[in-house]
XYZ file of C-alpha atoms in Angstrom:
411
model
C 103.381 9.143 -63.259
C 103.587 5.392 -62.791
C 106.773 3.387 -63.405
C 105.452 0.078 -64.747
C 108.792 -1.591 -63.986
C 107.856 -1.467 -60.290
C 104.677 -3.505 -60.881
C 104.419 -7.281 -61.280
C 102.348 -7.527 -64.461
C 102.246 -11.335 -64.653
C 98.681 -12.751 -64.751
C 97.500 -13.806 -61.285
C 97.073 -17.472 -60.389
C 93.324 -17.885 -59.852
C 93.925 -20.871 -57.540
C 96.457 -19.155 -55.271
C 95.483 -17.392 -52.045
C 98.087 -14.669 -52.608
C 98.821 -12.294 -55.482
C 101.961 -10.218 -56.030
C 101.373 -6.575 -56.969
C 104.745 -4.846 -56.446
C 108.086 -6.375 -57.375
C 109.679 -4.735 -54.324
C 107.279 -3.986 -51.498
C 108.469 -1.146 -49.216
C 109.195 -1.702 -45.552
C 106.621 0.976 -44.742
C 104.085 2.592 -47.071
C 103.802 5.770 -44.985
C 107.408 6.630 -45.851
C 106.874 5.823 -49.548
C 103.388 6.851 -50.659
C 104.562 6.639 -54.264
C 104.756 2.884 -53.700
C 101.146 3.006 -52.473
C 100.073 4.654 -55.745
C 101.960 2.005 -57.683
C 100.273 -0.691 -55.597
C 96.796 0.702 -56.370
C 97.441 0.997 -60.102
C 99.096 -2.430 -60.153
C 96.119 -4.040 -58.432
C 93.785 -2.506 -61.016
C 96.021 -3.750 -63.829
C 95.895 -7.247 -62.334
C 92.126 -7.131 -62.654
C 91.223 -6.395 -59.024
C 87.744 -4.935 -58.644
C 88.226 -3.913 -54.995
C 91.143 -3.186 -52.665
C 90.539 -3.567 -48.907
C 92.839 -1.855 -46.400
C 92.772 -2.091 -42.591
C 95.385 -1.761 -39.861
C 96.851 -4.999 -38.464
C 95.833 -6.888 -41.600
C 97.463 -7.679 -44.909
C 95.845 -5.847 -47.813
C 93.213 -7.874 -49.639
C 92.200 -7.462 -53.276
C 89.117 -8.961 -54.870
C 89.756 -10.804 -58.126
C 86.674 -12.107 -59.958
C 84.757 -12.343 -56.716
C 87.518 -13.981 -54.614
C 89.596 -12.263 -51.921
C 93.386 -12.532 -52.317
C 96.202 -11.529 -49.959
C 98.143 -8.779 -51.723
C 100.872 -7.575 -49.318
C 103.578 -9.560 -47.599
C 102.910 -8.117 -44.149
C 100.255 -6.492 -42.000
C 99.884 -2.737 -42.167
C 100.524 -0.434 -39.223
C 97.819 2.029 -38.159
C 100.143 4.918 -39.057
C 100.439 3.548 -42.587
C 96.670 3.304 -43.001
C 96.190 6.835 -41.668
C 98.830 8.146 -44.092
C 97.159 6.290 -46.966
C 93.801 7.846 -46.104
C 95.232 11.367 -45.896
C 96.974 10.801 -49.230
C 93.759 9.663 -50.924
C 91.643 12.431 -49.337
C 94.301 15.076 -50.113
C 93.900 16.598 -46.644
C 94.892 15.776 -43.076
C 91.395 15.922 -41.574
C 90.158 12.635 -43.065
C 90.893 10.511 -39.992
C 89.261 12.996 -37.629
C 86.123 13.011 -39.810
C 85.976 9.212 -39.812
C 86.612 9.063 -36.063
C 83.677 11.462 -35.585
C 81.410 8.900 -37.230
C 81.286 10.297 -40.771
C 81.985 7.744 -43.515
C 83.754 9.295 -46.490
C 82.816 8.567 -50.105
C 84.988 10.161 -52.756
C 87.008 9.451 -55.884
C 90.768 9.256 -56.412
C 92.664 9.443 -59.684
C 96.277 8.629 -60.487
C 97.995 9.441 -63.778
C 99.676 6.427 -65.353
C 101.220 8.360 -68.231
C 100.329 11.386 -70.342
C 97.374 9.634 -71.956
C 96.124 7.270 -69.289
C 94.923 7.485 -65.715
C 93.346 5.109 -63.205
C 90.349 6.198 -61.149
C 89.034 4.691 -57.934
C 85.878 5.038 -55.902
C 86.894 5.265 -52.256
C 84.958 4.580 -49.063
C 86.528 5.143 -45.650
C 84.527 3.962 -42.627
C 85.438 3.783 -38.962
C 85.917 0.339 -37.440
C 87.042 -1.301 -34.219
C 90.324 -3.188 -34.418
C 91.031 -5.068 -31.184
C 89.272 -2.411 -29.116
C 90.942 0.529 -30.857
C 89.266 2.989 -33.214
C 90.523 2.484 -36.738
C 89.441 2.865 -40.338
C 88.637 0.446 -43.137
C 89.364 1.747 -46.649
C 87.725 0.155 -49.681
C 88.779 1.240 -53.164
C 86.820 0.228 -56.240
C 88.910 0.283 -59.424
C 87.017 2.103 -62.167
C 87.559 1.409 -65.861
C 88.736 4.265 -68.065
C 86.244 3.443 -70.816
C 82.476 3.728 -70.608
C 80.763 0.343 -71.028
C 78.294 -0.315 -73.823
C 75.034 -2.230 -73.542
C 76.858 -5.147 -75.175
C 79.629 -4.944 -72.557
C 77.136 -5.350 -69.706
C 75.103 -7.899 -71.646
C 71.813 -6.041 -71.361
C 69.011 -8.135 -72.768
C 67.791 -7.167 -76.251
C 64.142 -6.908 -75.247
C 65.028 -4.161 -72.756
C 67.093 -1.948 -75.045
C 64.229 -0.224 -76.825
C 62.615 0.472 -73.443
C 65.444 2.635 -72.072
C 64.317 5.912 -73.624
C 60.744 6.747 -72.604
C 59.889 10.427 -72.425
C 59.499 10.248 -68.647
C 59.313 7.791 -65.771
C 61.678 5.856 -63.510
C 64.058 3.058 -64.444
C 65.535 1.289 -61.412
C 68.636 -0.936 -61.335
C 68.627 -2.934 -58.094
C 71.173 -5.227 -56.495
C 73.716 -5.621 -53.746
C 76.880 -3.554 -53.388
C 79.526 -4.552 -55.898
C 77.209 -6.207 -58.391
C 77.455 -3.799 -61.292
C 74.541 -1.414 -60.784
C 76.623 1.679 -61.597
C 78.191 -0.051 -64.592
C 74.812 -0.965 -66.039
C 73.547 2.575 -65.490
C 76.672 3.985 -67.194
C 75.980 1.800 -70.223
C 72.410 3.100 -70.318
C 73.726 6.673 -70.169
C 76.151 5.989 -73.002
C 73.180 4.731 -75.032
C 71.458 8.110 -74.496
C 74.575 10.096 -75.392
C 75.183 8.175 -78.618
C 71.574 8.159 -79.801
C 71.732 10.177 -83.022
C 67.950 10.147 -83.448
C 67.208 11.834 -80.125
C 69.543 14.395 -78.572
C 69.211 15.007 -74.844
C 70.709 16.933 -71.967
C 71.622 14.586 -69.120
C 72.257 15.596 -65.518
C 74.280 12.927 -63.717
C 74.372 12.920 -59.889
C 76.788 10.430 -58.315
C 78.397 9.796 -54.920
C 81.140 9.698 -56.007
C 81.448 10.023 -59.783
C 82.567 6.669 -61.158
C 82.334 7.005 -64.927
C 83.382 10.325 -66.468
C 82.276 9.615 -70.100
C 85.474 11.307 -71.289
C 85.880 8.708 -74.032
C 82.601 9.718 -75.692
C 83.038 12.668 -78.029
C 79.705 14.423 -77.676
C 81.044 17.310 -79.779
C 81.167 15.045 -82.840
C 79.149 16.266 -85.795
C 76.511 13.569 -85.439
C 76.050 13.799 -81.642
C 74.265 16.637 -79.877
C 73.457 15.061 -76.504
C 75.651 16.102 -73.591
C 76.082 15.338 -69.906
C 76.662 17.488 -66.822
C 78.026 15.619 -63.793
C 77.935 16.637 -60.132
C 79.448 14.774 -57.192
C 77.225 14.402 -54.136
C 78.616 14.709 -50.617
C 79.879 17.042 -47.950
C 82.461 19.350 -49.459
C 81.636 18.177 -52.997
C 79.550 19.836 -55.744
C 76.142 19.298 -54.093
C 75.492 18.118 -50.495
C 72.625 15.640 -51.121
C 70.850 13.801 -53.920
C 67.624 15.643 -53.014
C 69.198 19.047 -53.610
C 70.812 17.725 -56.767
C 67.514 16.501 -58.236
C 65.681 19.701 -57.352
C 68.442 21.803 -58.873
C 68.410 19.564 -61.953
C 64.714 20.248 -62.571
C 65.586 23.940 -62.958
C 68.244 23.125 -65.562
C 65.887 21.679 -68.217
C 67.394 18.187 -68.604
C 65.611 15.338 -70.361
C 67.352 12.657 -68.250
C 68.373 12.775 -64.585
C 70.655 10.055 -63.217
C 70.374 9.634 -59.453
C 73.240 7.456 -58.235
C 71.162 5.981 -55.415
C 67.658 6.469 -54.074
C 68.634 5.786 -50.512
C 65.937 7.504 -48.422
C 62.442 8.970 -48.463
C 63.596 12.393 -49.578
C 65.596 11.161 -52.581
C 62.771 8.821 -53.645
C 60.269 11.683 -53.406
C 62.557 13.864 -55.518
C 62.800 11.135 -58.187
C 59.001 10.798 -58.321
C 58.582 14.577 -58.477
C 61.021 14.755 -61.384
C 59.114 12.035 -63.261
C 55.746 13.687 -62.678
C 57.134 16.896 -64.189
C 58.185 15.134 -67.393
C 61.725 13.850 -66.787
C 63.236 10.417 -67.251
C 65.013 9.310 -64.059
C 67.541 6.469 -63.916
C 68.437 5.382 -60.392
C 69.694 2.462 -58.310
C 68.668 0.887 -55.042
C 69.964 -1.887 -52.802
C 67.616 -4.878 -52.903
C 67.633 -8.667 -53.149
C 64.837 -9.056 -55.714
C 62.328 -7.030 -57.695
C 59.730 -7.685 -55.002
C 62.082 -6.393 -52.310
C 62.968 -3.328 -54.389
C 59.275 -2.440 -54.702
C 58.667 -3.047 -51.014
C 61.655 -0.966 -49.939
C 60.767 1.963 -52.187
C 57.124 1.968 -51.056
C 57.945 1.625 -47.368
C 60.329 4.584 -47.422
C 57.186 6.668 -46.869
C 55.363 6.917 -43.511
C 52.100 4.926 -43.156
C 49.860 7.961 -43.560
C 51.488 8.761 -46.933
C 52.061 5.276 -48.309
C 48.880 4.951 -50.322
C 49.257 8.279 -52.139
C 53.012 8.082 -52.644
C 52.870 4.429 -53.723
C 50.323 5.410 -56.369
C 52.772 8.058 -57.624
C 55.613 5.538 -57.534
C 53.707 2.896 -59.475
C 52.476 5.306 -62.136
C 56.077 6.518 -62.573
C 57.819 3.139 -62.867
C 58.873 1.972 -66.323
C 61.317 -0.814 -65.575
C 63.011 -2.538 -62.640
C 66.136 -4.631 -63.186
C 67.596 -6.703 -60.371
C 71.042 -8.088 -61.095
C 73.684 -10.241 -59.479
C 77.212 -10.878 -60.776
C 78.460 -14.478 -60.841
C 81.793 -15.936 -61.881
C 82.149 -16.917 -65.530
C 82.762 -20.546 -66.438
C 86.434 -19.867 -67.213
C 86.944 -18.079 -63.883
C 88.373 -14.990 -65.598
C 85.512 -12.586 -65.047
C 81.934 -12.129 -63.928
C 78.636 -11.928 -65.780
C 75.292 -10.495 -64.717
C 72.264 -12.625 -63.903
C 69.211 -10.405 -64.283
C 65.615 -10.472 -63.150
C 63.480 -7.746 -64.703
C 59.941 -6.496 -65.115
C 58.601 -3.885 -67.536
C 55.725 -1.797 -66.182
C 53.136 -1.161 -68.902
C 49.631 -0.016 -68.027
C 48.350 -3.575 -67.651
C 51.072 -4.459 -65.127
C 50.654 -1.158 -63.263
C 46.908 -1.736 -62.891
C 47.553 -5.042 -61.154
C 49.538 -3.271 -58.460
C 47.255 -0.265 -58.195
C 44.260 -2.501 -57.485
C 45.734 -3.970 -54.285
C 47.269 -2.562 -51.062
C 51.019 -2.011 -50.968
C 51.524 -4.860 -48.516
C 50.257 -7.270 -51.209
C 52.643 -6.114 -53.940
C 54.987 -9.047 -53.294
C 52.209 -11.466 -54.229
C 51.417 -9.454 -57.347
C 55.038 -9.695 -58.493
C 54.918 -13.468 -58.151
C 51.652 -13.684 -60.085
C 52.932 -11.411 -62.865
C 56.035 -13.576 -63.280
C 53.898 -16.720 -63.409
C 51.565 -15.154 -65.971
C 54.504 -14.011 -68.113
C 55.267 -17.667 -68.894
C 52.088 -17.865 -70.992
C 51.393 -14.200 -71.807
C 53.955 -12.744 -74.281
C 52.647 -9.224 -73.703
C 54.281 -9.242 -70.238
C 57.974 -8.431 -70.583
C 59.591 -10.138 -67.616
C 62.299 -12.616 -66.693
C 62.980 -14.356 -63.407
C 66.436 -14.883 -61.990
C 65.938 -18.614 -62.515
C 65.317 -18.124 -66.224
C 68.394 -15.925 -66.502
C 70.528 -18.545 -64.769
C 69.215 -21.357 -66.975
C 70.021 -19.349 -70.100
C 73.615 -18.655 -69.069
C 74.185 -22.273 -68.097
C 72.813 -23.467 -71.449
C 75.148 -21.027 -73.192
C 78.012 -22.427 -71.050
C 78.875 -18.968 -69.804
C 78.557 -20.005 -66.139
C 78.857 -23.291 -64.293
C 75.648 -24.832 -62.996
C 77.094 -25.377 -59.508
C 77.857 -21.655 -59.152
C 74.352 -20.638 -60.202
C 72.545 -23.289 -58.174
C 74.571 -22.321 -55.123
C 73.520 -18.715 -55.581
C 69.839 -19.528 -56.010
C 69.896 -21.855 -53.017
C 70.791 -18.956 -50.722
C 67.113 -17.966 -50.822
C 67.757 -14.689 -52.607
C 65.965 -15.925 -55.727
C 62.329 -14.952 -56.098
C 60.807 -18.159 -57.443
C 63.015 -20.650 -55.616
C 65.683 -23.011 -56.881
C 66.369 -23.405 -60.561
C 66.146 -26.818 -62.218
C 69.073 -27.778 -64.400
């Protein structure tokens, strides 16, 4: 259990480079791992999205997109190793990392009898001044499942989340809310009284547990089965998880990430056999997401597999989180494209290498053709600035990095 008296619960100063988490920081965390648990929970209570731990550095926490110093001193390598073993619940974690195996897993700490705080943990080997070390990143996970309103999903997309089959892709960089958006979509399925469904959820690791949704209520019949992907977890790989899922008669399969050829093939196979697949991918635009998914396949298979991919796609959302105007949170900028038969035909009529140009033309045509459901990142940014939800300088700076698809926005 967590003693809240040990945690500094005062709101952080957004302009300060440092933030205080514990009222009394221990001289060494490896001799007081209870203090480490209190530090983690305290950072989450302060609003930290990520906690970054390395030897010979002070701990950093990310608050609303900014890194803050969160300990008074640098950590020793023995402290970091003890922290990792504590999180992993075994003493072999450091040897696994040293052997070149990054670890992805979840960690949960009880706050009191009714509450707990969960974290997604990644431990990856690194070089610190010529010595093998480890960098630990913890993502604080909320204890409630977000709604579509919470993630601000656009109204014109909401009635397109429940096709009978096909692929819906949420793209973006690490830490920009892909899993949160997909959790909100899953909640929408679970709470849909008009259409009950079995959902198989494959994650690495599991971030949202959906415990707060009572699927045994009289008016809800949908339910979810979750499996964690990874060595020593429920299922070794996403591919095996998807193939096992197809033998379990689900209507919806969530694939935490389509990260390689095999997982993308499994997603397509599931769609072609009548399942709806929700998945994520790392990409810097809709055009890049399409290119990356198509080029996962070898040249001799690209034409056939790209045809399967395009006929399976229902929707691609690319999102990026930016700081809100008040500096107290982040909001999603979204670029999206709905794939109806007209849009699919445009892609199917050209080689894969020309798909980037087709995306640009479809976006241009959407400005005068209301039948094309699409929005550019520029349009999303302009809308949020007009609503005064973000500052123009933050959005223009983002678009000027070249990540935007149609260039700079005009404000």
